[in-house]
Amino acid sequence: MPAFLLYLVHTLFPPDTRQPTELGADFMILVTGIGIVYILTRYKKWRWLWREWLTTVDHKRIAILYLIAAIAMLFRGGVDALMLRTNLALPNVQPIGALEYNEVFTTHGTIMIFFMAMPFIFALFNAVIPLQIGSRDVAFPRLNAMSYWLFAFGAMLFNISFVVGGSPNAGWTGYPPLTELAFNPGPGESYYFLSLLIAGIGTTITGINFLVTIIRMRAPGMTLMRMPMFAWSTLVTSALIIFAFPPLTVALALSLLDRTFGSSFFTLGHGGMPMMYVNLFWLFGHPEVYIVILPAFGIFSEVVPTFSKKRLFGYTTMVISLVSIMFLAYGTWVHHFFTMGAGPTVNAFFGLSTMLIAIPTGVKIFNWIFTMWGGRIRITVAMLYQMAFIPTFVVGGATGIMLSVVPADYQLHNSYWVVAHFHNVLIGGTVFGLLSGLYYWWPKMFGFILNERQGKVGFWLFVIGFWVTFLPQYLLGLEGMTRRMYTYPFGFGWHELNVISTLGAFTMGAGFIALVYNILWSLRYGERDLTGDPWNGRTLEWALPSPAPEYNFARIPVVHGVDEFWAMKEQGMTLANQLRPQDVKALELPKNTGMPFMLGLSFFVGGFGMVFEWWPIAIFGGLGVVACLIYAAFDYDDKEPLPADVIRHTEGTFGRLQA
Amino acid sequence: MSEHTSDGTELEAVEPGLEFLAPKFEVEGFPWAQVMGYVFSLLLTFAALLLVVDHAMPPILLLAVILALALGQAGLQLGVFMHLRESRGTAWQLLPLGLAFFIAFALVGTSIWIMLFKTGVS
Ligand code: HEM
Ligand SMILES: [Cu+2]
């Protein structure tokens, strides 16, 4: 037995998971874990947790689950970022060594894209889309819960790699041969492939779910061209997801086969083609950057009209540019590996297509500006993020165009210039957009308003921190500093710029703390949103109480144009003053189920077994997956009646029923 | 949730002349088509695997044969599992399906074009 235990300890906790940072993480996980268990037991909340949250199929609750995960991952990814920046602050000063540095930048990138940005986006999709299009739910509520739990357990599998077995260390792109077993033994890269595969299934399902929801579940009268712009961006994003994730799945699965079963799709020897992985990865990867930016575009297209008190300028051109971005996004992926040297024709083609995509993007920027032009602008936190977004994103786009010039890219590729570019668009675009949406829709999700003054403090810290961090990185790129270096010597002139950049990074960290403080403070003291319409909004979600009741709409509204709620308000109407008791009909709601959670858990167990190649565990998990699917297929009892009286009562307590 | 009757069909008036858009759903019963479809898709998969593992033919021929098997597989999946025949009318399917094929072939085609560089270099 002791020999067995020794083996176990050695496999699960090899030396590189026994360093100070890892032990610190172990300690924190243990303390929070015990704390959570204690609180749940002490206040007898286990049943509540299971019944209200872990088994929920309500899109509004799933939204909150996604949001919690996203903010937790923003924290973890952010701590990673600060570790990276600390290591680079001064020449030759390295709190963490080369190997650990590789691990930290890998987890930073992977977490920020797949486990922060994606769930944050899905949080807002779930919170807003059904309300905005006048629907009672998404098209497939159970699949929606499945998506969440696959994502959540995928994320968990990825996160435990840090303390159990060792983190992946080949970058968020996971290129071979860096991930090849011969050069990278240990469980790290297998964690990467498996967790992304599992979470990827969830993401694909979400794409399908929201595509169908928007196509099929709109309120009567809401034609496609009357949809709120956020719904449009969700539609286009979903379509991108459906086509972008399969190449990633293939690339990851084949790499996993290479590692685990000795095939040679992407290996250096035996006729493998490592560059084919790169091709497949970016076939996904470029659409992915649009998957994370288009929702932000959608958010701004809601925020700007509301806080400018004006209709969105150029609705039709907005739609056209969204759709053309969708198509063009598939035609540019080679710009991530121009230096592979596919030849002048290929590179020229993809350089041009990359430049082309800036045109529809520019159109959108002008439309937002023209919407603000002559509007009555209210400077709220949501609007501030939008106003910071425009210049930031323009710089990010312009530096992207410079990268799309092939000869320039040969110089800039893999330098800090690229790092600065993609943070410019990812933070200045996606993150600013998500934070704007967070402040904007928070009252709708939780029923209280985040404190604006504290929000503004967080905003300035975050935006100033952003520029201080990333402007110097453009200069570092021009001075030849390459990305993914863990340290650098004196005498290259990189010293000052790196110090500045690190200071900026800590300023952004302070911005994050301000955000969390704001959330906790507002939870207690924040102004409650009693009207359901705190911003004088224009779209249907603001016609409902905050938070919306579980059935959303007591009666599905009929839509007559863009900005339906605004039109209603102009005629002195609300959803409430049209609702008479006899209009309320009994409904069926989807019933809670533990299946999605168990499915995610099974994937987690199976994935963990595969990471360590402990086949009995892997097979056990796999059987669990099959069992859950069979159960799901034959579970016909998936609806619950909601009597009209209950709805009348609920609407009555909101004061939304005519006597 | 609201517009469905208990047996899952949809109550929708079909305008004259547009009958081809009317919903078509498979009748209930034992899903033989699906079971056989599943068996056949496994057969097609393992056939491809075995051919490749055994190097059963010269490479070019092998490629052609597994491509043919793949096309058969795709047709099977679309026909049996993707509800291609069971729907609100085939007309609604053709446009997105065409689009999907276009994107898929464009991606595969350009990938081949991009990766051809190897022959030029090595
Ligand atoms: C006008 C629009 C854009 C253009 C022309 C553009 C162009 C480029 C080019 C040419 C590269 C490759 C640089 C290299 O590796 O040598 C690149 C990298 C990158 N871009 Fe953009 N881009 C644009 C917008 C965006 C947006 C909106 C996002 C995300 C929100 C984004 C995210 C990224 C990322 C993550 C990378 C680097 C990935 C890596 O190598 O790890 N870009 N961009
Ligand atoms: Cu790209």
Tab-separated table of C-alpha atoms in Angstrom, chain A residues 135-138 216-217 243 247 271-276 279-280 283 326-327 330 333-334 337 340-343 345-346 349-350 556 587-590 639, chain B residues 1-6 10 12 25 28 31 49 82 88 96-97 99-104 106-119 121:
chain	number	residue	atom	x	y	z
A	135	SER	CA	-39.437	34.909	-25.369
A	136	ARG	CA	-40.058	32.837	-22.253
A	137	ASP	CA	-36.862	30.851	-22.569
A	138	VAL	CA	-34.149	29.683	-24.900
A	216	ARG	CA	-37.535	30.577	-33.866
A	217	MET	CA	-38.560	32.207	-30.605
A	243	PHE	CA	-18.498	26.793	-37.884
A	247	PRO	CA	-11.761	22.726	-36.664
A	271	GLY	CA	5.128	11.984	-41.790
A	272	GLY	CA	3.200	14.152	-39.339
A	273	MET	CA	2.401	17.716	-40.330
A	274	PRO	CA	2.789	20.125	-37.399
A	275	MET	CA	1.819	23.087	-39.536
A	276	MET	CA	-1.513	21.458	-40.251
A	279	ASN	CA	-3.718	25.845	-39.906
A	280	LEU	CA	-6.618	24.132	-38.139
A	283	LEU	CA	-9.157	28.302	-38.845
A	326	MET	CA	-19.091	37.002	-40.257
A	327	PHE	CA	-18.117	35.906	-43.736
A	330	TYR	CA	-13.461	32.976	-42.139
A	333	TRP	CA	-6.770	33.052	-40.687
A	334	VAL	CA	-3.419	32.708	-42.440
A	337	PHE	CA	1.205	32.304	-39.697
A	340	MET	CA	5.260	29.811	-42.250
A	341	GLY	CA	6.129	30.862	-45.792
A	342	ALA	CA	3.216	29.453	-47.738
A	343	GLY	CA	4.336	31.636	-50.610
A	345	THR	CA	0.234	34.325	-53.492
A	346	VAL	CA	-1.219	32.813	-50.360
A	349	PHE	CA	-4.443	36.875	-50.586
A	350	PHE	CA	-4.797	36.639	-46.841
A	556	ILE	CA	-45.914	37.622	-24.958
A	587	LEU	CA	-47.969	27.914	-18.808
A	588	GLU	CA	-45.584	25.022	-18.894
A	589	LEU	CA	-42.066	25.634	-17.715
A	590	PRO	CA	-39.092	23.350	-18.241
A	639	LYS	CA	-42.120	20.093	-18.066
B	1	MET	CA	-43.521	26.335	-25.024
B	2	SER	CA	-46.859	27.832	-25.812
B	3	GLU	CA	-47.540	27.052	-29.419
B	4	HIS	CA	-46.886	23.343	-29.170
B	5	THR	CA	-49.617	20.811	-28.675
B	6	SER	CA	-49.026	17.808	-26.514
B	10	GLU	CA	-47.220	22.618	-34.494
B	12	GLU	CA	-49.808	26.315	-38.210
B	25	PHE	CA	-42.508	14.944	-38.896
B	28	GLU	CA	-43.721	7.482	-33.922
B	31	PRO	CA	-36.594	4.060	-34.667
B	49	LEU	CA	-9.756	2.914	-40.091
B	82	MET	CA	-29.893	15.618	-38.895
B	88	ARG	CA	-40.805	22.242	-41.837
B	96	PRO	CA	-28.425	26.894	-44.907
B	97	LEU	CA	-27.270	23.483	-46.052
B	99	LEU	CA	-24.162	27.608	-47.188
B	100	ALA	CA	-22.686	25.034	-44.840
B	101	PHE	CA	-21.317	23.031	-47.742
B	102	PHE	CA	-19.916	26.152	-49.305
B	103	ILE	CA	-18.108	27.126	-46.114
B	104	ALA	CA	-16.864	23.606	-45.506
B	106	ALA	CA	-14.033	26.626	-49.072
B	107	LEU	CA	-12.216	25.955	-45.816
B	108	VAL	CA	-10.962	22.559	-46.925
B	109	GLY	CA	-10.024	23.844	-50.366
B	110	THR	CA	-8.089	26.830	-49.105
B	111	SER	CA	-6.416	24.690	-46.444
B	112	ILE	CA	-5.123	22.378	-49.143
B	113	TRP	CA	-3.984	25.376	-51.133
B	114	ILE	CA	-2.171	26.823	-48.118
B	115	MET	CA	-0.515	23.594	-47.106
B	116	LEU	CA	0.706	22.819	-50.627
B	117	PHE	CA	3.722	24.992	-49.883
B	118	LYS	CA	5.396	21.935	-48.410
B	119	THR	CA	5.766	20.344	-51.806
B	121	VAL	CA	9.837	23.806	-50.327
